[in-house]
mmCIF file of C-alpha atoms and ligand atoms in Angstrom:
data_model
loop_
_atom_site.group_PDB
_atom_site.id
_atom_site.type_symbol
_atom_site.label_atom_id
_atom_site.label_comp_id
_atom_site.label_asym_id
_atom_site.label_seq_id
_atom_site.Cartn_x
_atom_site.Cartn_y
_atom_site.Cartn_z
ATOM 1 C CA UNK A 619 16.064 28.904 4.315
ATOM 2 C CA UNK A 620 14.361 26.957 1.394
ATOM 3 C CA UNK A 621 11.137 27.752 0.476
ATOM 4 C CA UNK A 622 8.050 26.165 1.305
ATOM 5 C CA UNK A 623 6.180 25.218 -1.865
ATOM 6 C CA UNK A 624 2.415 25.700 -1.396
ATOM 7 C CA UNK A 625 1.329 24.560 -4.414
ATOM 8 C CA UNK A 626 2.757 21.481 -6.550
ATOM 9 C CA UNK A 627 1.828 20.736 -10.167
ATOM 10 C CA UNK A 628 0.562 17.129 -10.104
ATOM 11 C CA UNK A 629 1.447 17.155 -13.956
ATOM 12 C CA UNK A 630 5.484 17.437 -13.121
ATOM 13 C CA UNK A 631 5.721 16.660 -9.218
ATOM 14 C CA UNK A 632 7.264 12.723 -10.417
ATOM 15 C CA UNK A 633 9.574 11.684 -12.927
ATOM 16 C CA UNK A 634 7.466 12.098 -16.001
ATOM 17 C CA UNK A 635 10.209 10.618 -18.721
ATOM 18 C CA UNK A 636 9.726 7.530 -20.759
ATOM 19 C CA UNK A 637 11.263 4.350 -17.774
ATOM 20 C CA UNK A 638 14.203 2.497 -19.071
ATOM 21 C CA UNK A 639 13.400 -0.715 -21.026
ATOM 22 C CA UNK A 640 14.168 -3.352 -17.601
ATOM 23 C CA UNK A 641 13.678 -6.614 -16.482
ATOM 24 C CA UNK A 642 14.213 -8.658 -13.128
ATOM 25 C CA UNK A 643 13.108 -12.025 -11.764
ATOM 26 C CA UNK A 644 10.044 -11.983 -9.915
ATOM 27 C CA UNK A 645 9.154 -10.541 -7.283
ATOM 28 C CA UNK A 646 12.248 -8.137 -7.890
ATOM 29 C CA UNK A 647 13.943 -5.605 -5.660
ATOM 30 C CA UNK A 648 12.944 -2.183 -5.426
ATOM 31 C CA UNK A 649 16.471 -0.579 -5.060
ATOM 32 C CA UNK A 650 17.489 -2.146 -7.554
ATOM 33 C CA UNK A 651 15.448 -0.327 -10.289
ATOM 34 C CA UNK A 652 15.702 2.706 -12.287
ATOM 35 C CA UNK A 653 14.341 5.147 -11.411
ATOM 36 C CA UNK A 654 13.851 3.801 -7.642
ATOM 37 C CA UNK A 655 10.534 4.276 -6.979
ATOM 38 C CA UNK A 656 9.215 6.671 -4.236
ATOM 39 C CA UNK A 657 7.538 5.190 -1.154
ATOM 40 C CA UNK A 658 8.083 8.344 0.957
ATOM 41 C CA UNK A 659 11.675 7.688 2.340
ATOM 42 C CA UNK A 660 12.627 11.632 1.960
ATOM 43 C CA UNK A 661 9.041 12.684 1.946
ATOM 44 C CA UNK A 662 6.183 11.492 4.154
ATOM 45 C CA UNK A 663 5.381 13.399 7.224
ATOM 46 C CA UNK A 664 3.345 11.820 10.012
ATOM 47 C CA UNK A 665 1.047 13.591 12.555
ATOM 48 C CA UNK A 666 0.293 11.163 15.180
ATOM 49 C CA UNK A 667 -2.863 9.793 13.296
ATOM 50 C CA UNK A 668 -2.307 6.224 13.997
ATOM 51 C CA UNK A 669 -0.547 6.574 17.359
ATOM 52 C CA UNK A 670 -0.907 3.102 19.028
ATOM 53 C CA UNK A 671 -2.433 1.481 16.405
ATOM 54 C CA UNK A 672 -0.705 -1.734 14.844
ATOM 55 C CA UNK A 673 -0.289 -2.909 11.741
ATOM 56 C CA UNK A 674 0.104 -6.171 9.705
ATOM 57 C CA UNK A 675 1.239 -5.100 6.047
ATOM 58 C CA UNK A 676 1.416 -7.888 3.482
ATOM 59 C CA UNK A 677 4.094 -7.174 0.890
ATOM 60 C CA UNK A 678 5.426 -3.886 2.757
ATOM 61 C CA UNK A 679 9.525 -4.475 1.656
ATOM 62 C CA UNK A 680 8.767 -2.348 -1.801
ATOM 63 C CA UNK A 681 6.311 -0.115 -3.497
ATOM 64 C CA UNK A 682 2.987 0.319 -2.191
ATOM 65 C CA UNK A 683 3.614 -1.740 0.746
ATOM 66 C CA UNK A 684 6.747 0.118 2.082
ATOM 67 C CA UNK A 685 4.841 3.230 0.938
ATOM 68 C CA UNK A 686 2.267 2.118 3.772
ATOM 69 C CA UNK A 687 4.898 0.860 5.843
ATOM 70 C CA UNK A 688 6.568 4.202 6.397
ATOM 71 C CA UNK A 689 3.364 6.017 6.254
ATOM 72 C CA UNK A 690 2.054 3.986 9.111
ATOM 73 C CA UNK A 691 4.947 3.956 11.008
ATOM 74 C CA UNK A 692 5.506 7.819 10.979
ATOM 75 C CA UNK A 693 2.021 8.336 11.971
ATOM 76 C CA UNK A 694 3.061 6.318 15.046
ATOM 77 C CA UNK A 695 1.720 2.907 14.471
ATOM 78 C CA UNK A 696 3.680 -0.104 15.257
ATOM 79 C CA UNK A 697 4.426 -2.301 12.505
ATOM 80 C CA UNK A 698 4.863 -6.249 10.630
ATOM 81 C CA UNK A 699 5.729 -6.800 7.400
ATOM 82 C CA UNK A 700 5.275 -9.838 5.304
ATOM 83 C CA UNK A 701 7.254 -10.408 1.905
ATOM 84 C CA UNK A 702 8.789 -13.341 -0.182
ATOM 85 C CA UNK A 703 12.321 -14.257 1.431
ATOM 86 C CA UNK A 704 14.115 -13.178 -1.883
ATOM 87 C CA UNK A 705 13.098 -9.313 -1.074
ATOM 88 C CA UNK A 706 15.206 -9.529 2.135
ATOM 89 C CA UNK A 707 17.058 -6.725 0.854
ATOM 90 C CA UNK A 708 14.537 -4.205 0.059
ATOM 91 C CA UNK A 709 12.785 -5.396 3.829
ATOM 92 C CA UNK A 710 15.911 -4.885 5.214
ATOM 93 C CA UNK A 711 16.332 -1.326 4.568
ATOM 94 C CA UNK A 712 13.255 -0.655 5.433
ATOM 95 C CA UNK A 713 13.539 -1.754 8.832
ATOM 96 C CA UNK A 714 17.018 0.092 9.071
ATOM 97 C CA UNK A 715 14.851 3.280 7.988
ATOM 98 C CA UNK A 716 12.537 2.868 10.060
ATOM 99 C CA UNK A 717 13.963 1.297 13.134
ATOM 100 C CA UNK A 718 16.313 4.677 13.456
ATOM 101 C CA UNK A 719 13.585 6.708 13.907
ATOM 102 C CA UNK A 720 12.210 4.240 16.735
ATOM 103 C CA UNK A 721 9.562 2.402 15.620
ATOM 104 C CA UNK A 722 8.840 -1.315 16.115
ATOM 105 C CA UNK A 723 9.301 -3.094 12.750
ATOM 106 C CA UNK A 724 8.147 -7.156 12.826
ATOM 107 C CA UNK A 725 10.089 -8.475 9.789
ATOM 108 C CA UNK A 726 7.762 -11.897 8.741
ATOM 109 C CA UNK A 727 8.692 -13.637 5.072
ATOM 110 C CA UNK A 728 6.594 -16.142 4.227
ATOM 111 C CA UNK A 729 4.984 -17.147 1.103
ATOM 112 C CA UNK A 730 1.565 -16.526 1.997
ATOM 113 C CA UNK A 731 0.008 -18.580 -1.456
ATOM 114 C CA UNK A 732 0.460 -21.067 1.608
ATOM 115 C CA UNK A 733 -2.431 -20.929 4.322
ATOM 116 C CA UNK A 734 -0.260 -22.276 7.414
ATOM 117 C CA UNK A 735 2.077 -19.644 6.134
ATOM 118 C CA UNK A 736 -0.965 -16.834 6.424
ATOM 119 C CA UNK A 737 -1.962 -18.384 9.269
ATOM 120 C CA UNK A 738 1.520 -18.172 10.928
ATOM 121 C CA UNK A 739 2.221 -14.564 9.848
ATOM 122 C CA UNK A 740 -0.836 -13.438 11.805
ATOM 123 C CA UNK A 741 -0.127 -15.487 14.926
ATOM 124 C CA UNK A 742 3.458 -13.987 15.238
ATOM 125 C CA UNK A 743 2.823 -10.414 14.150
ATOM 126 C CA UNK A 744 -0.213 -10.366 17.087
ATOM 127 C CA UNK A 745 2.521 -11.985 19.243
ATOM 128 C CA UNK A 746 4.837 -9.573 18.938
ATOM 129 C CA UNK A 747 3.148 -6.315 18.393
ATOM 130 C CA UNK A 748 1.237 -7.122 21.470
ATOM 131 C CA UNK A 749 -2.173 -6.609 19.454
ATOM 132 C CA UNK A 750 -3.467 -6.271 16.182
ATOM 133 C CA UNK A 751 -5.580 -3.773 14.624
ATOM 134 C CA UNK A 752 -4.693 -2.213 11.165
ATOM 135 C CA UNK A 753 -4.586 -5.102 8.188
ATOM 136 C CA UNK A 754 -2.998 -3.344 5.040
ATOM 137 C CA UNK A 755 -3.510 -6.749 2.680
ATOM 138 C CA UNK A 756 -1.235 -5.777 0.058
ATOM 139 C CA UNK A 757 0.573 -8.931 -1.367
ATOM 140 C CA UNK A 758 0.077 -9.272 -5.162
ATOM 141 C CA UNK A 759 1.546 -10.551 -8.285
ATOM 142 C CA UNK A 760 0.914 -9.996 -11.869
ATOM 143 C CA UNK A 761 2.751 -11.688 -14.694
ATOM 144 C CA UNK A 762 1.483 -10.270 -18.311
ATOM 145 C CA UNK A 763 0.528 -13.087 -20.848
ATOM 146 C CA UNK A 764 -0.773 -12.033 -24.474
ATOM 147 C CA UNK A 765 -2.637 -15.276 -25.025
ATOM 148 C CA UNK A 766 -5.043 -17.151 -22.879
ATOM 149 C CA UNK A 767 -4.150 -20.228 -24.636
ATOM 150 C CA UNK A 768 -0.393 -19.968 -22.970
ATOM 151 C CA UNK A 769 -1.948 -19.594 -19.165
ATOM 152 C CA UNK A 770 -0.742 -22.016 -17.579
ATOM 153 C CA UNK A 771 -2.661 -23.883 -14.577
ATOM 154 C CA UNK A 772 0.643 -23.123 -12.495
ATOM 155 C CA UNK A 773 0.656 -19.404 -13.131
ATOM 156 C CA UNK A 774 -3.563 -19.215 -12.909
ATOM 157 C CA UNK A 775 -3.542 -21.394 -9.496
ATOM 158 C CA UNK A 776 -0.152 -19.193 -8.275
ATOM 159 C CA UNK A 777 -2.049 -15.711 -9.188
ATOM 160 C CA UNK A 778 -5.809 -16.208 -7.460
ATOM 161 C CA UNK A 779 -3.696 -18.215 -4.319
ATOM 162 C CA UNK A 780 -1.516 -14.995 -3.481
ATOM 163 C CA UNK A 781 -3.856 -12.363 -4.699
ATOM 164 C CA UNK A 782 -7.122 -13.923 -3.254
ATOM 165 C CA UNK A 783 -6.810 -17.333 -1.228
ATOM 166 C CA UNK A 784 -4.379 -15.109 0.963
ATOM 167 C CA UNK A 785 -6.753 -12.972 2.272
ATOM 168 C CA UNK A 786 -9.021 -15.203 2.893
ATOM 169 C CA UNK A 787 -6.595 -17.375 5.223
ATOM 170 C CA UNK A 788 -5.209 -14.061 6.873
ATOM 171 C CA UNK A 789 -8.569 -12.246 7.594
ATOM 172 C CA UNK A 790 -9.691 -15.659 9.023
ATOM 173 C CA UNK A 791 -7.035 -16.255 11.480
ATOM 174 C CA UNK A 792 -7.075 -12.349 12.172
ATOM 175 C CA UNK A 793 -10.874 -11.315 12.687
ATOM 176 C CA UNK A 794 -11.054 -13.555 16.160
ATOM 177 C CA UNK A 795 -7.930 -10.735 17.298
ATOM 178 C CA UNK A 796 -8.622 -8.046 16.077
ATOM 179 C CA UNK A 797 -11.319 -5.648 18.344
ATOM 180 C CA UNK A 798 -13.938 -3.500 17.653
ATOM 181 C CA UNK A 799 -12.106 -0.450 15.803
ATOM 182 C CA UNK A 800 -10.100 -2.248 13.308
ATOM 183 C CA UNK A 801 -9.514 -1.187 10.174
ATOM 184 C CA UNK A 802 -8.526 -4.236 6.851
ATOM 185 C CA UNK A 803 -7.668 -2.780 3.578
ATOM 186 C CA UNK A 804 -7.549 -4.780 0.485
ATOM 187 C CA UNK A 805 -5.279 -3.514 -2.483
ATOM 188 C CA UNK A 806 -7.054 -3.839 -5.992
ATOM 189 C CA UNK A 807 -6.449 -2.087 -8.986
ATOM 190 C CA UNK A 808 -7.983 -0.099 -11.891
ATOM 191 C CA UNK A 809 -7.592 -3.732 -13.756
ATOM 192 C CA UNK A 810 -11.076 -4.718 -11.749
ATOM 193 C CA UNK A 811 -12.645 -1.880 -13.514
ATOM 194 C CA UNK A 812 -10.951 -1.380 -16.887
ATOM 195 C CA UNK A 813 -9.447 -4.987 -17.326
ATOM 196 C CA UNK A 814 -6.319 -5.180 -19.870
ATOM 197 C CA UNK A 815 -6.621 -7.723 -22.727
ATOM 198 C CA UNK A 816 -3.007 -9.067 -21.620
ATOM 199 C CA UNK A 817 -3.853 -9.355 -17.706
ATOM 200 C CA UNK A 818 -6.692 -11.844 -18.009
ATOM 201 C CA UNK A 819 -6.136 -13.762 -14.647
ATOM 202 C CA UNK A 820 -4.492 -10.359 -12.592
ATOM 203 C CA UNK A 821 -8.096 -8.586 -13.693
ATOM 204 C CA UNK A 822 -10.387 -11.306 -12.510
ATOM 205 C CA UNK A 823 -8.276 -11.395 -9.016
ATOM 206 C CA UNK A 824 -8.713 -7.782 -8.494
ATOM 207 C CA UNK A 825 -12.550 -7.726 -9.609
ATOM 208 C CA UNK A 826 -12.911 -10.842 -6.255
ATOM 209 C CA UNK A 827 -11.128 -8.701 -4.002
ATOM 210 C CA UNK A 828 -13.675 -6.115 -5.013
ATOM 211 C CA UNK A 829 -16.128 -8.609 -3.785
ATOM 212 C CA UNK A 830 -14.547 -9.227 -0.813
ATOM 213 C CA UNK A 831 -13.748 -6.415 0.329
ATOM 214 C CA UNK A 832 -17.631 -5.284 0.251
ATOM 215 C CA UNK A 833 -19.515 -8.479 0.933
ATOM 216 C CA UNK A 834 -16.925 -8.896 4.637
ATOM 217 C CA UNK A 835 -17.341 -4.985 5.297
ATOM 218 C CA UNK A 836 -20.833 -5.883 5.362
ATOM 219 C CA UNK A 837 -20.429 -9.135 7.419
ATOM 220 C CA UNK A 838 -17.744 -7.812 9.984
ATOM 221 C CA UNK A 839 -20.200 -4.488 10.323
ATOM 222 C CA UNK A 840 -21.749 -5.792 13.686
ATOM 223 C CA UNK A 841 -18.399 -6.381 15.460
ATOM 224 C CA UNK A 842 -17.416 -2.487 14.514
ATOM 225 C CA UNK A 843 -14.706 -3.737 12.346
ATOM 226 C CA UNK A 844 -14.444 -1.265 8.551
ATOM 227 C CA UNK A 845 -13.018 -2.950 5.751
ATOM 228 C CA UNK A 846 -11.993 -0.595 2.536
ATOM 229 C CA UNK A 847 -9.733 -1.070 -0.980
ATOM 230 C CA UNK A 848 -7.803 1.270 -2.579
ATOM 231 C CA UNK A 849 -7.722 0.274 -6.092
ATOM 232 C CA UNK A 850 -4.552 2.153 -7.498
ATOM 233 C CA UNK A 851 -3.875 2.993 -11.606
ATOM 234 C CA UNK A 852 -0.164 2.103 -13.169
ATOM 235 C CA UNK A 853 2.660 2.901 -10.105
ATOM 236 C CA UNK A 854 6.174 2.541 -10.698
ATOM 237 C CA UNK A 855 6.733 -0.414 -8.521
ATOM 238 C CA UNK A 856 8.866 -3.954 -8.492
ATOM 239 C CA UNK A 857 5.615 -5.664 -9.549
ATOM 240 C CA UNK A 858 6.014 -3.785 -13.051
ATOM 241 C CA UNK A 859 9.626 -4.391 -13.753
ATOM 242 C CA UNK A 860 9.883 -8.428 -13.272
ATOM 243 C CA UNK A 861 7.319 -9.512 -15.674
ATOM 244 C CA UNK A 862 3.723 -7.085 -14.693
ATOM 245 C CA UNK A 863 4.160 -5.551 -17.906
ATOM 246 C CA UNK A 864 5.715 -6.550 -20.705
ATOM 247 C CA UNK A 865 9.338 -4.727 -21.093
ATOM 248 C CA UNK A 866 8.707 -3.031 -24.533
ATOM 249 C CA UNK A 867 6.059 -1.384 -23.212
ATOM 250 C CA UNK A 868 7.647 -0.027 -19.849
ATOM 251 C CA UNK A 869 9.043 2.905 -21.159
ATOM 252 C CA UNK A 870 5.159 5.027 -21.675
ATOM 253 C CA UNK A 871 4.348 3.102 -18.654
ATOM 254 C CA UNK A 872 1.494 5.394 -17.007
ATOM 255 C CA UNK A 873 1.458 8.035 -19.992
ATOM 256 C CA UNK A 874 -1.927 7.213 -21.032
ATOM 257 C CA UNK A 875 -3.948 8.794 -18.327
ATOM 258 C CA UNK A 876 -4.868 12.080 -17.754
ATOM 259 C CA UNK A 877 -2.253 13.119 -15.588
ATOM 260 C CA UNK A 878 0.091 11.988 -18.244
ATOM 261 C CA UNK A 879 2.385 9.651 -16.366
ATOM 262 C CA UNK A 880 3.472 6.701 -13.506
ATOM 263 C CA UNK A 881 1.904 7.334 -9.921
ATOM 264 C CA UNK A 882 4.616 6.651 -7.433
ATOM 265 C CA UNK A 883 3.529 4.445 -3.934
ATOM 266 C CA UNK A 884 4.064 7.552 -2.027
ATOM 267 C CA UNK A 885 1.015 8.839 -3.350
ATOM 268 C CA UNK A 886 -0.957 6.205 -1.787
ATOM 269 C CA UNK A 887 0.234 5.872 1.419
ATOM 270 C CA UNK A 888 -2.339 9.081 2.368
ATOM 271 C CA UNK A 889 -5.575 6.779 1.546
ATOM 272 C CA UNK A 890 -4.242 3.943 3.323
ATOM 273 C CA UNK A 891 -3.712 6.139 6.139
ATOM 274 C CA UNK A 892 -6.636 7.339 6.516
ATOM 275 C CA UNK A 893 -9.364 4.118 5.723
ATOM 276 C CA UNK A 894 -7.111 2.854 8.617
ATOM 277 C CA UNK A 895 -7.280 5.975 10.705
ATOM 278 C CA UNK A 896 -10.340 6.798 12.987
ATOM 279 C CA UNK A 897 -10.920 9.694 10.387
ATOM 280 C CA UNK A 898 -12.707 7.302 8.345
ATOM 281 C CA UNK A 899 -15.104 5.974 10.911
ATOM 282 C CA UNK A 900 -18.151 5.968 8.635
ATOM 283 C CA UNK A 901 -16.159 4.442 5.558
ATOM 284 C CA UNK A 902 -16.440 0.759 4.807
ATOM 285 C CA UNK A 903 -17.018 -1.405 2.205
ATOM 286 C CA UNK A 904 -15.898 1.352 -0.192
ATOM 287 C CA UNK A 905 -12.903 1.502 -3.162
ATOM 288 C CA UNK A 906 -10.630 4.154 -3.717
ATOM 289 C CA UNK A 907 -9.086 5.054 -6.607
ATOM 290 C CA UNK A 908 -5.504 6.722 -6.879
ATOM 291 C CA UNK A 909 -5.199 5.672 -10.577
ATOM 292 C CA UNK A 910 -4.545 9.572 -12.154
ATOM 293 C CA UNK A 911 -7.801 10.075 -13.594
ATOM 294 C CA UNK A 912 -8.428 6.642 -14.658
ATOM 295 C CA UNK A 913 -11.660 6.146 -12.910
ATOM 296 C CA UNK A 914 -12.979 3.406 -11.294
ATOM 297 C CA UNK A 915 -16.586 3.838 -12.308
HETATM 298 P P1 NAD B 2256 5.626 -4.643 -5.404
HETATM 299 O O1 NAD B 2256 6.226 -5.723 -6.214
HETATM 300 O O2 NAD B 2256 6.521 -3.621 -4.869
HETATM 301 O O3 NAD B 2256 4.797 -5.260 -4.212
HETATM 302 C C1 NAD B 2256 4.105 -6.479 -4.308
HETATM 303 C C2 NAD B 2256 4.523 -7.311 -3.124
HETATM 304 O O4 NAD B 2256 3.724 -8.487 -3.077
HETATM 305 C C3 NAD B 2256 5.962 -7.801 -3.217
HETATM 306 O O5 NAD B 2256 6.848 -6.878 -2.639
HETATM 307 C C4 NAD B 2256 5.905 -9.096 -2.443
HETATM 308 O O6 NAD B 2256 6.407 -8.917 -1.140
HETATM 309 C C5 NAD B 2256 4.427 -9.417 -2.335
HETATM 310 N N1 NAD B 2256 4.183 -10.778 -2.804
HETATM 311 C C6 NAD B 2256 4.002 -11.222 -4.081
HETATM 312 N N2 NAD B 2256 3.817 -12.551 -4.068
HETATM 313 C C7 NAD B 2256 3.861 -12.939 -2.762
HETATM 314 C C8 NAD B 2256 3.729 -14.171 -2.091
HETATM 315 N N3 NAD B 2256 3.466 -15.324 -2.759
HETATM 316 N N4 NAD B 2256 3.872 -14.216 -0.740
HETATM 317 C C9 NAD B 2256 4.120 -13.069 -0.047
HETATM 318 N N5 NAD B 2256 4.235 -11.872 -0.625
HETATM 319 C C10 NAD B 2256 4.106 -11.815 -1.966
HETATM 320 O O7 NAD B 2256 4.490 -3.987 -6.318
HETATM 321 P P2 NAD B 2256 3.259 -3.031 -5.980
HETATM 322 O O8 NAD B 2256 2.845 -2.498 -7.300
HETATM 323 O O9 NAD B 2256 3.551 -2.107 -4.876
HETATM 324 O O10 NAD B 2256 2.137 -4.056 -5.539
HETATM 325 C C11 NAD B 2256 1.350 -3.909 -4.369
HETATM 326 C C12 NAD B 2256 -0.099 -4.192 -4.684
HETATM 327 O O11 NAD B 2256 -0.597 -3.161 -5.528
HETATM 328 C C13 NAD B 2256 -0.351 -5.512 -5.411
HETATM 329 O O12 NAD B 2256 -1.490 -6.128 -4.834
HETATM 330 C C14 NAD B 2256 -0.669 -5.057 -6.819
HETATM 331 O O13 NAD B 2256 -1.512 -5.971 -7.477
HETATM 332 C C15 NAD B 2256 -1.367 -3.747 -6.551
HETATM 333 N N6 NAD B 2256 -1.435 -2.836 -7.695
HETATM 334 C C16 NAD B 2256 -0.300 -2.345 -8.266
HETATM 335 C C17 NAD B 2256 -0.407 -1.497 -9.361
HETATM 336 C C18 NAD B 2256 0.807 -0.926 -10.036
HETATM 337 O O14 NAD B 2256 0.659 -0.302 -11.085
HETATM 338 N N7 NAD B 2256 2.006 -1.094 -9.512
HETATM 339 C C19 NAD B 2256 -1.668 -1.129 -9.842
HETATM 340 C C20 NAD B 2256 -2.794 -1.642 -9.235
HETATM 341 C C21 NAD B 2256 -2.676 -2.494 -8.161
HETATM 342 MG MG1 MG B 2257 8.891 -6.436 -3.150
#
């Protein structure tokens, strides 16, 4: 029999090579990069933490999304997903993974820089999970741009409508489901905290959802509702591949912090589990940091 391994080196545990130079269309497809990225397909063991719960996840076909996806779903939660209806294929075999080992898996595209798309995606992923109390808000894009003076309105009105607007329209048609209990988790980044000169509109996003995320914990309080981020460093995902970074500078992707490379999603998914889980049932209006020593203060 193969050995357990007690203790793993957080220096070598991922690929920890210079990423090919690569490029795809936004949003991009997961499988279809190289390395794939890890969202816990081989690895992510669930012990019953969110048994019963279930979950809305907003871009859960690829990287920190599925990471949650699977996460949630082995710890015995019920599932949606929400993604662009070019990613079919990456939310495909998700389901397909995840539908084998008997979970319920709502697949919902939408565009949701569109409210009566946000507001539709909540309305059918209540419907159908029969209830709705763990929001993973996860949606995001991020197209690098060296100059401000080449922003254009399109791309600034596209980037705060799909990483903030969203969440506004989905938290507002949710909160009048969702009961006492709850659990909604924003994603925002390192970029709120240590903004990059060539992500001037991504930054600003992330530093509102900041915001957000603390001034509704403290508004939603009263009806015993939590509301966390997790604010994650440079992952390997999708999001970096079709046009988050720019490709020359792909290949030392992640080298710069002190852990020396890339995260991968999977080593997210255990935050997201637990600021949804009852575990965290003094947590709220708090941001977590999984950004390999990169802090966020
Ligand atoms: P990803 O590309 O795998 O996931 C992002 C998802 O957002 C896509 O799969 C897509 O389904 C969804 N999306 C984008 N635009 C959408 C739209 N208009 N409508 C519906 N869905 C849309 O990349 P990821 O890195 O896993 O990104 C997940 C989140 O993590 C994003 O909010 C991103 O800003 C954040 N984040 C990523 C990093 C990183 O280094 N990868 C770092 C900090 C924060
Ligand atoms: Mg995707």
């Amino acid at each position: 029999m193969k050995e357990k391994k007690i203790l793993i080196n957080p220096l070598d545990m991922y690929y920890t090579g210079g990423f090919e130079a690569q490029s795809q269309k936004p949003p991009g497809i997961q499988g279809r990069m190289n390395p794939v990225p890890d969202s816990g397909e081989e690895s992510y063991i669930g012990h019953g933490r969110l048994e019963g719960r279930k979950a809305l996840i907003t871009g859960g076909d690829s990287g920190i999304g599925r990471a949650v996806a699977i996460a949630y779903c082995r710890e015995e939660a019920d599932i949606a997903i929400n993604y662009l209806p070019d990613e079919q294929p990456d939310a495909e075999s998700l389901a397909e993974l995840l539908k084998k080992e008997g979970r319920k898996v709502v697949l919902l595209p939408g565009d949701v820089s569109d409210e009566n798309v946000c507001n539709e995606i909540v309305k059918k992923a209540h419907q159908e999970l029969g209830g709705l109390d763990i929001m993973a808000l996860n949606a995001g894009m991020q197209i690098a741009l060296e100059d401000i003076s080449n922003l254009s309105t399109h791309q600034l009105r596209k980037v705060f409508e799909t990483n903030v607007f969203s969440m506004y329209w989905i938290v507002k048609a949710a909160l009048p489901l969702m009961p006492a209990g709850s659990s909604i988790i924003t994603t925002s980044s390192i970029q709120a905290f240590q903004p990059s000169k060539d992500l001037v509109d991504y930054a600003a996003t992330k530093s509102a959802i900041v915001a957000f995320t603390r001034a509704l914990a403290k508004q939603v309080a009263d009806k015993g509702i939590r509301v966390n981020s997790v604010a994650p460093g440079p992952v390997w995902t999708a999001l970096e591949v079709s046009g988050g970074q720019f490709p020359d500078k792909l290949p030392e992707f992640g080298q710069h912090v002190p852990l020396k490379r890339a995260g991968q999603p999977a080593e997210l998914a255990g935050v997201y589990v637990f600021l949804a889980s009852n575990e965290s049932s003094f947590v709220t209006a708090e941001v977590y940091g999984v950004t390999g020593g990169d802090h966020t203060s």
